[in-house]
Coordinates of N, CA and C in Angstrom, one line a residue:
Chain A
M73 N -43.6 -154.3 78.6 CA -43.3 -152.9 78.5 C -44.0 -152.1 79.5
V74 N -43.3 -151.4 80.3 CA -43.9 -150.6 81.4 C -44.7 -149.4 80.8
Q75 N -45.9 -149.2 81.3 CA -46.6 -148.0 80.9 C -46.9 -147.1 82.0
V76 N -45.9 -146.5 82.5 CA -46.1 -145.6 83.6 C -46.2 -144.2 83.1
P77 N -47.3 -143.5 83.2 CA -47.4 -142.2 82.6 C -46.5 -141.2 83.3
I78 N -45.9 -140.3 82.5 CA -45.1 -139.2 83.1 C -45.7 -137.9 82.6
I79 N -46.2 -137.1 83.5 CA -46.8 -135.9 83.1 C -45.9 -134.7 83.6
N80 N -45.7 -133.7 82.7 CA -44.9 -132.6 83.1 C -45.8 -131.4 83.6
I81 N -45.7 -131.1 84.9 CA -46.4 -130.0 85.4 C -45.4 -128.8 85.7
H82 N -45.4 -127.9 84.8 CA -44.5 -126.7 84.9 C -43.1 -127.1 85.3
G83 N -42.5 -128.1 84.6 CA -41.1 -128.4 84.9 C -40.9 -129.5 85.9
V84 N -42.0 -130.0 86.5 CA -41.9 -131.1 87.4 C -42.5 -132.3 86.8
L85 N -41.8 -133.4 86.8 CA -42.4 -134.6 86.2 C -43.2 -135.4 87.2
L86 N -44.4 -135.6 87.0 CA -45.3 -136.4 87.9 C -45.4 -137.8 87.4
V87 N -44.8 -138.8 88.2 CA -44.8 -140.2 87.8 C -45.8 -140.9 88.7
T88 N -46.9 -141.4 88.2 CA -47.9 -142.1 89.0 C -47.7 -143.6 88.8
I89 N -47.3 -144.3 89.9 CA -47.2 -145.7 89.7 C -48.6 -146.3 90.0
Q90 N -49.1 -147.0 89.1 CA -50.5 -147.4 89.2 C -50.7 -148.9 89.5
D91 N -49.6 -149.6 89.5 CA -49.7 -151.1 89.7 C -48.4 -151.5 90.3
E92 N -48.4 -152.7 90.9 CA -47.1 -153.2 91.4 C -46.3 -153.5 90.1
L93 N -45.1 -153.0 90.1 CA -44.3 -153.2 89.0 C -43.4 -154.4 89.1
L94 N -43.2 -155.0 87.9 CA -42.3 -156.1 87.9 C -40.9 -155.6 87.9
D95 N -39.9 -156.4 88.3 CA -38.5 -155.9 88.5 C -38.0 -155.3 87.2
D96 N -38.3 -155.9 86.1 CA -37.8 -155.4 84.8 C -38.3 -154.0 84.6
S97 N -39.6 -153.8 84.8 CA -40.3 -152.6 84.6 C -39.7 -151.5 85.5
V98 N -39.3 -151.8 86.7 CA -38.7 -150.9 87.6 C -37.4 -150.3 87.0
S99 N -36.6 -151.2 86.5 CA -35.3 -150.7 85.9 C -35.6 -149.8 84.7
E100 N -36.6 -150.2 83.9 CA -37.0 -149.5 82.7 C -37.4 -148.1 83.1
L101 N -38.2 -148.1 84.2 CA -38.8 -146.8 84.7 C -37.7 -145.9 85.1
Q102 N -36.6 -146.4 85.7 CA -35.5 -145.6 86.2 C -34.9 -144.9 85.0
Q103 N -34.7 -145.7 83.9 CA -34.0 -145.2 82.7 C -34.9 -144.1 82.0
H104 N -36.2 -144.5 82.0 CA -37.2 -143.6 81.3 C -37.2 -142.2 82.0
I105 N -37.2 -142.3 83.4 CA -37.3 -141.0 84.1 C -36.0 -140.2 83.9
G106 N -34.9 -140.8 83.9 CA -33.6 -140.1 83.6 C -33.7 -139.4 82.2
E107 N -34.1 -140.2 81.2 CA -34.2 -139.6 79.9 C -35.2 -138.4 79.8
Q108 N -36.3 -138.6 80.5 CA -37.3 -137.5 80.5 C -36.9 -136.3 81.2
V109 N -36.1 -136.5 82.3 CA -35.6 -135.3 83.0 C -34.8 -134.4 82.1
V110 N -33.9 -135.1 81.3 CA -33.0 -134.3 80.4 C -33.8 -133.8 79.3
E111 N -34.7 -134.6 78.7 CA -35.4 -134.2 77.5 C -36.3 -133.0 77.8
Q112 N -37.0 -133.1 78.9 CA -38.0 -132.1 79.3 C -37.4 -131.0 80.2
H113 N -36.1 -131.1 80.4 CA -35.5 -130.1 81.2 C -36.2 -129.9 82.6
A114 N -36.5 -131.0 83.2 CA -37.3 -131.0 84.5 C -36.4 -130.6 85.6
R115 N -37.0 -129.8 86.6 CA -36.2 -129.5 87.8 C -36.6 -130.3 88.9
G116 N -37.6 -131.2 88.8 CA -38.0 -132.0 89.8 C -38.8 -133.2 89.3
V117 N -38.9 -134.3 90.2 CA -39.7 -135.5 89.8 C -40.5 -135.8 91.1
L118 N -41.8 -136.0 90.9 CA -42.6 -136.5 92.0 C -43.1 -137.9 91.6
I119 N -42.8 -138.9 92.5 CA -43.2 -140.2 92.3 C -44.3 -140.6 93.2
D120 N -45.5 -140.7 92.7 CA -46.7 -141.0 93.5 C -46.9 -142.5 93.7
I121 N -46.7 -142.9 94.9 CA -46.9 -144.3 95.2 C -48.1 -144.6 96.1
S122 N -49.1 -143.7 96.0 CA -50.2 -143.8 96.9 C -51.1 -145.0 96.7
V123 N -51.0 -145.6 95.6 CA -51.8 -146.8 95.4 C -51.1 -148.1 95.9
L124 N -49.9 -148.0 96.2 CA -49.2 -149.2 96.6 C -49.4 -149.6 98.0
D125 N -49.8 -150.9 98.2 CA -50.0 -151.5 99.5 C -48.6 -151.9 100.1
V126 N -47.8 -152.3 99.1 CA -46.5 -152.9 99.5 C -45.4 -152.3 98.7
V127 N -44.3 -152.0 99.4 CA -43.1 -151.5 98.7 C -42.0 -152.5 99.2
D128 N -41.5 -153.3 98.3 CA -40.5 -154.3 98.7 C -39.1 -153.7 98.6
S129 N -38.1 -154.4 99.0 CA -36.8 -153.8 99.2 C -36.3 -153.4 97.8
F130 N -36.6 -154.2 96.7 CA -36.2 -153.8 95.4 C -36.7 -152.5 94.9
L131 N -38.0 -152.3 95.1 CA -38.6 -151.1 94.7 C -38.1 -149.9 95.6
A132 N -38.0 -150.2 96.9 CA -37.4 -149.1 97.7 C -36.1 -148.7 97.3
R133 N -35.2 -149.7 97.0 CA -33.9 -149.3 96.5 C -33.9 -148.6 95.2
T134 N -34.9 -149.0 94.3 CA -35.0 -148.3 93.0 C -35.4 -146.8 93.2
L135 N -36.4 -146.6 94.2 CA -36.8 -145.2 94.4 C -35.6 -144.4 94.8
H136 N -34.8 -145.0 95.7 CA -33.6 -144.3 96.2 C -32.6 -144.1 95.0
D137 N -32.5 -145.1 94.1 CA -31.6 -144.9 93.0 C -32.1 -143.9 92.0
I138 N -33.4 -143.8 91.8 CA -34.0 -142.8 90.9 C -33.7 -141.4 91.5
A139 N -33.8 -141.3 92.8 CA -33.6 -140.0 93.4 C -32.1 -139.6 93.2
A140 N -31.2 -140.6 93.4 CA -29.8 -140.3 93.2 C -29.5 -139.9 91.7
T141 N -30.1 -140.7 90.8 CA -29.9 -140.4 89.4 C -30.4 -139.0 89.0
T142 N -31.6 -138.7 89.4 CA -32.1 -137.4 89.0 C -31.3 -136.3 89.7
S143 N -30.8 -136.6 90.9 CA -30.0 -135.6 91.5 C -28.7 -135.3 90.7
L144 N -28.1 -136.3 90.1 CA -27.0 -136.1 89.3 C -27.4 -135.3 88.0
L145 N -28.7 -135.4 87.7 CA -29.2 -134.7 86.5 C -29.8 -133.3 86.9
A146 N -29.5 -132.9 88.1 CA -29.9 -131.6 88.6 C -31.4 -131.5 88.8
A147 N -32.1 -132.6 89.1 CA -33.5 -132.5 89.4 C -33.7 -133.3 90.7
Q148 N -34.5 -132.7 91.6 CA -34.8 -133.3 92.9 C -36.0 -134.3 92.7
T149 N -35.9 -135.4 93.4 CA -37.0 -136.4 93.4 C -37.7 -136.4 94.8
V150 N -39.0 -136.3 94.8 CA -39.8 -136.4 96.0 C -40.8 -137.6 95.8
V151 N -40.8 -138.5 96.8 CA -41.8 -139.6 96.7 C -43.0 -139.1 97.5
V152 N -44.2 -139.2 96.9 CA -45.4 -138.7 97.5 C -46.4 -139.8 97.7
G153 N -47.2 -139.6 98.8 CA -48.4 -140.5 99.0 C -48.1 -141.8 99.6
M154 N -46.9 -142.0 100.3 CA -46.6 -143.2 100.9 C -47.6 -143.5 102.1
R155 N -48.2 -144.8 102.1 CA -49.1 -145.1 103.1 C -48.4 -145.4 104.4
P156 N -49.0 -145.2 105.5 CA -48.4 -145.4 106.8 C -47.9 -146.9 106.9
A157 N -48.7 -147.8 106.5 CA -48.3 -149.2 106.6 C -47.0 -149.5 105.8
V158 N -46.9 -148.8 104.6 CA -45.7 -149.0 103.8 C -44.5 -148.4 104.6
A159 N -44.7 -147.3 105.2 CA -43.6 -146.6 105.9 C -43.1 -147.6 107.1
I160 N -44.1 -148.1 107.8 CA -43.8 -149.0 108.9 C -43.0 -150.2 108.4
T161 N -43.5 -150.8 107.3 CA -42.7 -152.0 106.7 C -41.3 -151.6 106.3
L162 N -41.2 -150.5 105.7 CA -39.8 -150.1 105.3 C -38.9 -149.9 106.5
V163 N -39.4 -149.4 107.5 CA -38.6 -149.2 108.7 C -38.2 -150.6 109.3
E164 N -39.2 -151.4 109.3 CA -39.0 -152.8 109.9 C -37.9 -153.5 109.1
L165 N -37.9 -153.2 107.8 CA -36.9 -153.9 106.9 C -35.5 -153.1 107.0
G166 N -35.5 -152.1 107.7 CA -34.3 -151.3 107.8 C -34.0 -150.4 106.6
L167 N -35.0 -150.2 105.8 CA -34.9 -149.4 104.6 C -35.4 -148.0 104.8
V168 N -34.5 -147.2 105.5 CA -35.0 -145.8 105.8 C -34.6 -144.8 104.7
L169 N -34.0 -145.3 103.7 CA -33.7 -144.5 102.5 C -33.2 -143.1 102.8
P170 N -32.0 -143.0 103.3 CA -31.4 -141.7 103.5 C -31.3 -140.9 102.3
G171 N -31.6 -139.7 102.3 CA -31.5 -138.8 101.2 C -32.8 -138.8 100.3
L172 N -33.7 -139.7 100.6 CA -34.9 -139.7 99.8 C -35.9 -138.7 100.4
R173 N -36.4 -137.8 99.7 CA -37.4 -136.8 100.2 C -38.8 -137.3 100.0
T174 N -39.6 -137.1 100.9 CA -41.0 -137.5 100.8 C -42.0 -136.4 101.1
A175 N -43.2 -136.5 100.6 CA -44.3 -135.6 101.0 C -45.6 -136.4 101.0
L176 N -46.5 -135.9 101.7 CA -47.8 -136.6 101.9 C -48.6 -136.6 100.6
S177 N -48.6 -135.5 99.9 CA -49.4 -135.4 98.7 C -48.7 -134.8 97.5
V178 N -49.3 -134.9 96.4 CA -48.7 -134.3 95.2 C -48.5 -132.8 95.4
E179 N -49.6 -132.2 96.0 CA -49.6 -130.8 96.3 C -48.4 -130.4 97.2
D180 N -48.2 -131.1 98.2 CA -47.1 -130.9 99.2 C -45.8 -131.1 98.4
G181 N -45.7 -132.1 97.6 CA -44.5 -132.4 96.8 C -44.1 -131.2 95.9
L182 N -45.1 -130.7 95.2 CA -44.9 -129.5 94.3 C -44.4 -128.3 95.1
E183 N -45.0 -128.1 96.3 CA -44.6 -127.0 97.2 C -43.1 -127.2 97.6
L184 N -42.8 -128.4 97.9 CA -41.4 -128.7 98.3 C -40.4 -128.4 97.2
L185 N -40.9 -128.6 95.9 CA -40.0 -128.4 94.8 C -40.1 -127.0 94.3
G186 N -40.9 -126.2 95.0 CA -40.9 -124.7 94.7 C -42.0 -124.3 93.8
R187 N -43.2 -124.4 94.3 CA -44.4 -123.8 93.8 C -44.9 -124.4 92.5
G188 N -44.1 -125.0 91.7 CA -44.7 -125.5 90.4 C -45.2 -124.5 89.5
N189 N -44.7 -123.3 89.6 CA -45.2 -122.2 88.7 C -44.3 -121.9 87.5
G190 N -43.4 -122.8 87.3 CA -42.7 -122.7 86.1 C -41.4 -121.9 86.2
T191 N -41.2 -121.2 87.3 CA -40.0 -120.4 87.4 C -39.1 -121.1 88.4
V192 N -37.8 -121.1 88.0 CA -36.8 -121.5 89.0 C -36.3 -120.3 89.7
R193 N -36.5 -120.3 91.0 CA -36.1 -119.0 91.7 C -34.8 -119.3 92.4
T194 N -33.8 -118.8 91.9 CA -32.5 -119.0 92.6 C -31.9 -117.7 93.1
G195 N -32.5 -116.6 92.6 CA -32.0 -115.3 93.0 C -33.0 -114.3 92.6
P196 N -32.7 -113.0 92.9 CA -33.6 -112.0 92.5 C -33.6 -111.6 91.1
R197 N -34.6 -111.1 90.6 CA -34.7 -110.7 89.2 C -34.5 -109.2 89.1
Chain B
M246 N 0.1 -135.1 76.2 CA -0.3 -133.8 76.7 C -1.8 -133.6 76.5
V247 N -2.5 -133.3 77.5 CA -3.9 -133.1 77.4 C -4.2 -131.7 76.7
Q248 N -5.1 -131.7 75.8 CA -5.5 -130.5 75.2 C -7.0 -130.2 75.4
V249 N -7.3 -129.9 76.7 CA -8.7 -129.6 77.0 C -8.8 -128.1 77.0
P250 N -9.6 -127.5 76.1 CA -9.7 -126.1 76.1 C -10.4 -125.5 77.3
I251 N -9.9 -124.4 77.8 CA -10.6 -123.8 79.0 C -10.9 -122.3 78.6
I252 N -12.2 -122.0 78.5 CA -12.6 -120.7 78.1 C -13.2 -119.9 79.2
N253 N -12.8 -118.7 79.3 CA -13.3 -117.8 80.4 C -14.5 -117.0 80.0
I254 N -15.6 -117.3 80.6 CA -16.9 -116.5 80.3 C -17.2 -115.7 81.5
H255 N -16.8 -114.5 81.4 CA -17.1 -113.5 82.5 C -16.8 -114.1 83.9
G256 N -15.6 -114.7 84.0 CA -15.2 -115.1 85.3 C -15.5 -116.6 85.6
V257 N -16.2 -117.2 84.7 CA -16.5 -118.7 84.9 C -15.7 -119.4 83.8
L258 N -14.9 -120.4 84.3 CA -14.1 -121.2 83.3 C -15.0 -122.3 82.8
L259 N -15.1 -122.4 81.4 CA -15.8 -123.4 80.8 C -14.8 -124.5 80.3
V260 N -14.9 -125.7 80.8 CA -14.0 -126.7 80.4 C -14.8 -127.8 79.7
T261 N -14.5 -127.9 78.4 CA -15.3 -128.9 77.6 C -14.4 -130.1 77.4
I262 N -14.9 -131.2 77.9 CA -14.2 -132.5 77.7 C -14.7 -133.1 76.4
Q263 N -13.7 -133.3 75.5 CA -14.1 -133.6 74.1 C -13.9 -135.1 73.8
D264 N -13.2 -135.8 74.6 CA -12.8 -137.1 74.4 C -12.7 -137.8 75.7
E265 N -12.7 -139.2 75.6 CA -12.5 -139.9 76.8 C -11.0 -139.7 77.2
L266 N -10.8 -139.2 78.4 CA -9.4 -138.9 78.8 C -8.7 -140.1 79.4
L267 N -7.4 -140.1 79.1 CA -6.6 -141.2 79.8 C -6.4 -140.7 81.2
D268 N -6.0 -141.7 82.0 CA -5.9 -141.3 83.5 C -4.8 -140.3 83.7
D269 N -3.8 -140.3 83.0 CA -2.7 -139.2 83.1 C -3.3 -137.9 82.8
S270 N -4.1 -137.8 81.7 CA -4.6 -136.5 81.3 C -5.6 -136.0 82.3
V271 N -6.3 -136.9 83.0 CA -7.3 -136.5 84.0 C -6.6 -135.7 85.1
S272 N -5.5 -136.3 85.6 CA -4.7 -135.7 86.7 C -4.2 -134.3 86.3
E273 N -3.7 -134.3 85.0 CA -3.1 -133.1 84.5 C -4.2 -132.0 84.4
L274 N -5.4 -132.4 84.0 CA -6.5 -131.5 83.9 C -6.8 -130.9 85.2
Q275 N -6.8 -131.7 86.2 CA -7.2 -131.3 87.6 C -6.2 -130.1 88.0
Q276 N -4.9 -130.4 87.7 CA -3.9 -129.4 88.1 C -4.1 -128.1 87.2
H277 N -4.3 -128.3 85.9 CA -4.5 -127.2 85.0 C -5.7 -126.3 85.4
I278 N -6.8 -126.9 85.8 CA -7.9 -126.2 86.2 C -7.6 -125.4 87.5
G279 N -7.0 -126.0 88.4 CA -6.6 -125.3 89.7 C -5.8 -124.1 89.4
E280 N -4.8 -124.2 88.5 CA -3.9 -123.1 88.2 C -4.7 -122.0 87.4
Q281 N -5.6 -122.4 86.5 CA -6.3 -121.4 85.8 C -7.3 -120.6 86.7
V282 N -7.9 -121.3 87.7 CA -8.8 -120.6 88.6 C -8.1 -119.5 89.3
V283 N -6.8 -119.8 89.7 CA -6.1 -118.7 90.5 C -5.6 -117.7 89.5
E284 N -5.1 -118.1 88.3 CA -4.5 -117.1 87.4 C -5.6 -116.2 86.9
Q285 N -6.8 -116.8 86.5 CA -7.8 -116.0 85.9 C -8.8 -115.4 86.9
H286 N -8.5 -115.7 88.2 CA -9.4 -115.2 89.3 C -10.8 -115.6 89.0
A287 N -11.0 -116.9 88.7 CA -12.4 -117.4 88.3 C -13.2 -117.6 89.6
R288 N -14.5 -117.3 89.4 CA -15.4 -117.6 90.6 C -16.2 -118.9 90.4
G289 N -16.0 -119.5 89.2 CA -16.7 -120.8 89.0 C -16.1 -121.5 87.9
V290 N -16.4 -122.8 87.8 CA -15.9 -123.7 86.8 C -17.0 -124.6 86.3
L291 N -17.3 -124.6 85.0 CA -18.3 -125.5 84.4 C -17.5 -126.6 83.7
I292 N -17.8 -127.8 84.0 CA -17.1 -128.9 83.3 C -18.2 -129.6 82.4
D293 N -18.1 -129.4 81.1 CA -19.1 -130.0 80.2 C -18.7 -131.4 79.8
I294 N -19.5 -132.4 80.3 CA -19.2 -133.8 79.9 C -20.3 -134.4 79.0
S295 N -20.9 -133.5 78.2 CA -22.1 -133.9 77.4 C -21.7 -134.9 76.3
V296 N -20.4 -134.9 75.9 CA -20.1 -135.9 74.9 C -19.7 -137.3 75.4
L297 N -19.6 -137.4 76.7 CA -19.1 -138.7 77.3 C -20.3 -139.7 77.4
D298 N -20.1 -140.8 76.8 CA -21.0 -142.0 77.0 C -20.8 -142.7 78.3
V299 N -19.6 -142.6 78.7 CA -19.1 -143.4 79.9 C -18.3 -142.5 80.8
V300 N -18.7 -142.6 82.1 CA -17.8 -141.9 83.1 C -17.4 -143.0 84.1
D301 N -16.1 -143.4 84.1 CA -15.7 -144.5 85.0 C -15.4 -143.9 86.4
S302 N -15.1 -144.8 87.3 CA -15.0 -144.4 88.7 C -13.8 -143.5 88.9
F303 N -12.8 -143.6 88.0 CA -11.6 -142.7 88.2 C -12.0 -141.3 87.8
L304 N -12.7 -141.2 86.6 CA -13.1 -139.8 86.2 C -14.1 -139.2 87.2
A305 N -15.0 -140.1 87.6 CA -16.0 -139.6 88.6 C -15.3 -139.0 89.8
R306 N -14.3 -139.8 90.3 CA -13.7 -139.3 91.5 C -12.9 -138.0 91.2
T307 N -12.3 -138.0 90.0 CA -11.6 -136.8 89.7 C -12.5 -135.5 89.6
L308 N -13.7 -135.7 89.0 CA -14.6 -134.6 89.0 C -14.9 -134.1 90.4
H309 N -15.1 -135.1 91.2 CA -15.4 -134.7 92.6 C -14.1 -134.0 93.2
D310 N -12.9 -134.5 92.9 CA -11.7 -133.9 93.5 C -11.5 -132.5 92.9
I311 N -11.8 -132.3 91.6 CA -11.7 -131.0 91.0 C -12.6 -130.0 91.7
A312 N -13.9 -130.5 92.0 CA -14.8 -129.6 92.7 C -14.3 -129.2 94.1
A313 N -13.7 -130.2 94.7 CA -13.2 -129.9 96.1 C -12.0 -129.0 96.0
T314 N -11.2 -129.2 95.0 CA -10.0 -128.3 94.8 C -10.4 -126.8 94.5
T315 N -11.3 -126.7 93.6 CA -11.7 -125.3 93.2 C -12.5 -124.7 94.4
S316 N -13.2 -125.5 95.1 CA -13.9 -124.9 96.3 C -12.9 -124.3 97.3
L317 N -11.8 -125.0 97.5 CA -10.7 -124.5 98.4 C -10.1 -123.2 97.8
L318 N -10.2 -123.1 96.4 CA -9.7 -121.9 95.8 C -10.8 -120.8 95.5
A319 N -11.9 -121.0 96.3 CA -13.0 -120.0 96.2 C -13.8 -120.0 94.9
A320 N -13.8 -121.1 94.2 CA -14.6 -121.2 93.0 C -15.5 -122.4 93.0
Q321 N -16.7 -122.3 92.6 CA -17.6 -123.4 92.6 C -17.5 -124.1 91.3
T322 N -17.6 -125.5 91.4 CA -17.6 -126.3 90.2 C -19.0 -126.9 89.9
V323 N -19.4 -126.8 88.7 CA -20.7 -127.4 88.3 C -20.4 -128.3 87.1
V324 N -20.8 -129.6 87.2 CA -20.7 -130.5 86.1 C -21.9 -130.4 85.2
V325 N -21.8 -130.1 83.9 CA -23.0 -129.9 83.1 C -23.0 -131.0 82.0
G326 N -24.3 -131.3 81.6 CA -24.5 -132.1 80.4 C -24.4 -133.6 80.6
M327 N -24.5 -134.0 81.9 CA -24.4 -135.5 82.1 C -25.5 -136.2 81.4
R328 N -25.2 -137.3 80.7 CA -26.3 -138.1 80.1 C -27.0 -138.9 81.1
P329 N -28.3 -139.2 80.9 CA -29.0 -140.1 81.8 C -28.3 -141.4 82.0
A330 N -27.8 -142.0 81.0 CA -27.2 -143.3 81.1 C -26.0 -143.3 82.0
V331 N -25.3 -142.2 81.9 CA -24.1 -142.0 82.8 C -24.5 -141.8 84.2
A332 N -25.6 -141.1 84.4 CA -26.1 -140.9 85.8 C -26.5 -142.2 86.4
I333 N -27.2 -143.0 85.6 CA -27.6 -144.3 86.1 C -26.4 -145.2 86.5
T334 N -25.5 -145.2 85.6 CA -24.3 -146.0 85.9 C -23.5 -145.6 87.1
L335 N -23.4 -144.3 87.3 CA -22.7 -143.8 88.5 C -23.5 -144.2 89.7
V336 N -24.8 -144.2 89.7 CA -25.6 -144.6 90.9 C -25.4 -146.1 91.1
E337 N -25.4 -146.8 90.0 CA -25.2 -148.3 90.2 C -23.9 -148.6 90.8
L338 N -22.9 -147.8 90.4 CA -21.5 -148.0 91.0 C -21.4 -147.4 92.4
G339 N -22.5 -146.8 92.8 CA -22.5 -146.2 94.2 C -21.7 -144.9 94.2
L340 N -21.5 -144.3 93.0 CA -20.7 -143.0 93.0 C -21.7 -141.9 92.8
V341 N -22.3 -141.5 94.0 CA -23.3 -140.4 93.9 C -22.7 -139.0 94.0
L342 N -21.4 -139.0 94.3 CA -20.7 -137.8 94.2 C -21.3 -136.7 95.1
P343 N -21.3 -136.9 96.4 CA -21.9 -135.9 97.3 C -21.2 -134.6 97.2
G344 N -21.9 -133.5 97.2 CA -21.3 -132.2 97.1 C -21.0 -131.7 95.7
L345 N -21.1 -132.6 94.7 CA -20.8 -132.2 93.3 C -22.1 -131.6 92.8
R346 N -22.0 -130.4 92.3 CA -23.2 -129.8 91.8 C -23.3 -130.1 90.3
T347 N -24.5 -130.2 89.8 CA -24.7 -130.6 88.4 C -25.8 -129.6 87.8
A348 N -25.8 -129.5 86.5 CA -26.8 -128.8 85.7 C -26.9 -129.4 84.4
L349 N -28.1 -129.3 83.8 CA -28.3 -130.0 82.5 C -27.5 -129.4 81.4
S350 N -27.4 -128.1 81.4 CA -26.7 -127.4 80.2 C -25.8 -126.3 80.7
V351 N -24.9 -125.9 79.8 CA -24.0 -124.8 80.2 C -24.8 -123.6 80.6
E352 N -25.9 -123.3 80.0 CA -26.7 -122.2 80.3 C -27.2 -122.3 81.8
D353 N -27.8 -123.5 82.1 CA -28.2 -123.7 83.5 C -27.1 -123.6 84.5
G354 N -25.9 -124.1 84.0 CA -24.8 -124.0 84.9 C -24.4 -122.6 85.2
L355 N -24.4 -121.7 84.2 CA -24.1 -120.3 84.4 C -25.1 -119.7 85.3
E356 N -26.3 -120.1 85.1 CA -27.4 -119.5 85.9 C -27.1 -119.9 87.4
L357 N -26.8 -121.2 87.6 CA -26.5 -121.6 88.9 C -25.3 -120.9 89.6
L358 N -24.4 -120.5 88.8 CA -23.2 -119.8 89.3 C -23.5 -118.3 89.3
G359 N -24.7 -117.9 89.0 CA -25.1 -116.5 89.2 C -25.0 -115.6 87.9
R360 N -25.7 -116.1 86.9 CA -25.9 -115.3 85.7 C -24.7 -115.0 84.8
G361 N -23.6 -115.3 85.2 CA -22.4 -115.0 84.4 C -22.2 -113.5 84.2
N362 N -22.7 -112.7 85.1 CA -22.5 -111.3 84.9 C -21.6 -110.7 86.0
G363 N -20.9 -111.6 86.6 CA -19.8 -111.2 87.5 C -20.3 -111.1 88.9
T364 N -21.6 -111.2 89.2 CA -22.0 -111.2 90.6 C -22.6 -112.5 91.0
V365 N -22.3 -112.9 92.2 CA -22.8 -114.1 92.7 C -24.0 -113.8 93.6
R366 N -25.2 -114.2 93.2 CA -26.4 -113.9 93.9 C -26.9 -115.1 94.6
T367 N -27.0 -115.0 95.9 CA -27.4 -116.2 96.6 C -28.7 -116.0 97.4
G368 N -29.2 -114.8 97.4 CA -30.4 -114.7 98.2 C -31.3 -113.7 97.6
P369 N -32.6 -113.6 98.0 CA -33.6 -112.7 97.5 C -33.3 -111.3 98.0
R370 N -33.9 -110.4 97.3 CA -33.8 -109.0 97.7 C -34.8 -108.6 98.7

């Protein structure tokens, strides 16, 4: 059973991956995030991969799929904290993950998702 | 004959899909929505699929086509209430439906279409 904590910060789910995940856990995580987006009415998801030395093609594809899934559920996903070595490896593998948004830190990710202050600003009040 | 109710909420047509539709009914629905958009001068369409456990590739493509059709008729379509499992399946099938807007609930969908008060607000004051 995967135990990836999901924390809600003003409508943005922060998912911190703390260990290299087994393939089963990755699929479970995808499902769990989808359910939490709906349940907690999240407008965004930040996936922190800063502890990972390696992102293999399976995990890379799953990150992409999670982003696509949350996008269908009206929440944007941003992957944060990718290490330079991981980025280089992904490019070498040809996994440039079109459509996946990234940010250097959780803070930048929250900024990208719109302040994290609990309001969705789509128009004037 | 398909009997999908279409309700007009201040210029937004709310289409609630209550059962899994047969392929014929889906095509009929597409036509019916197009006609109603013009007849009722609607500025938006919300398609509620919250009761659906499964969205197959045919229905997914039709949702996309309905959105494209209403867009040509100057009305935006938002698909609301998609279940997480449906989103995951669509992504697995590679049906990420580019250009299709989604929202978690009818309320969010109305918000996305501009409050449901008859004005479309796209920018800050």
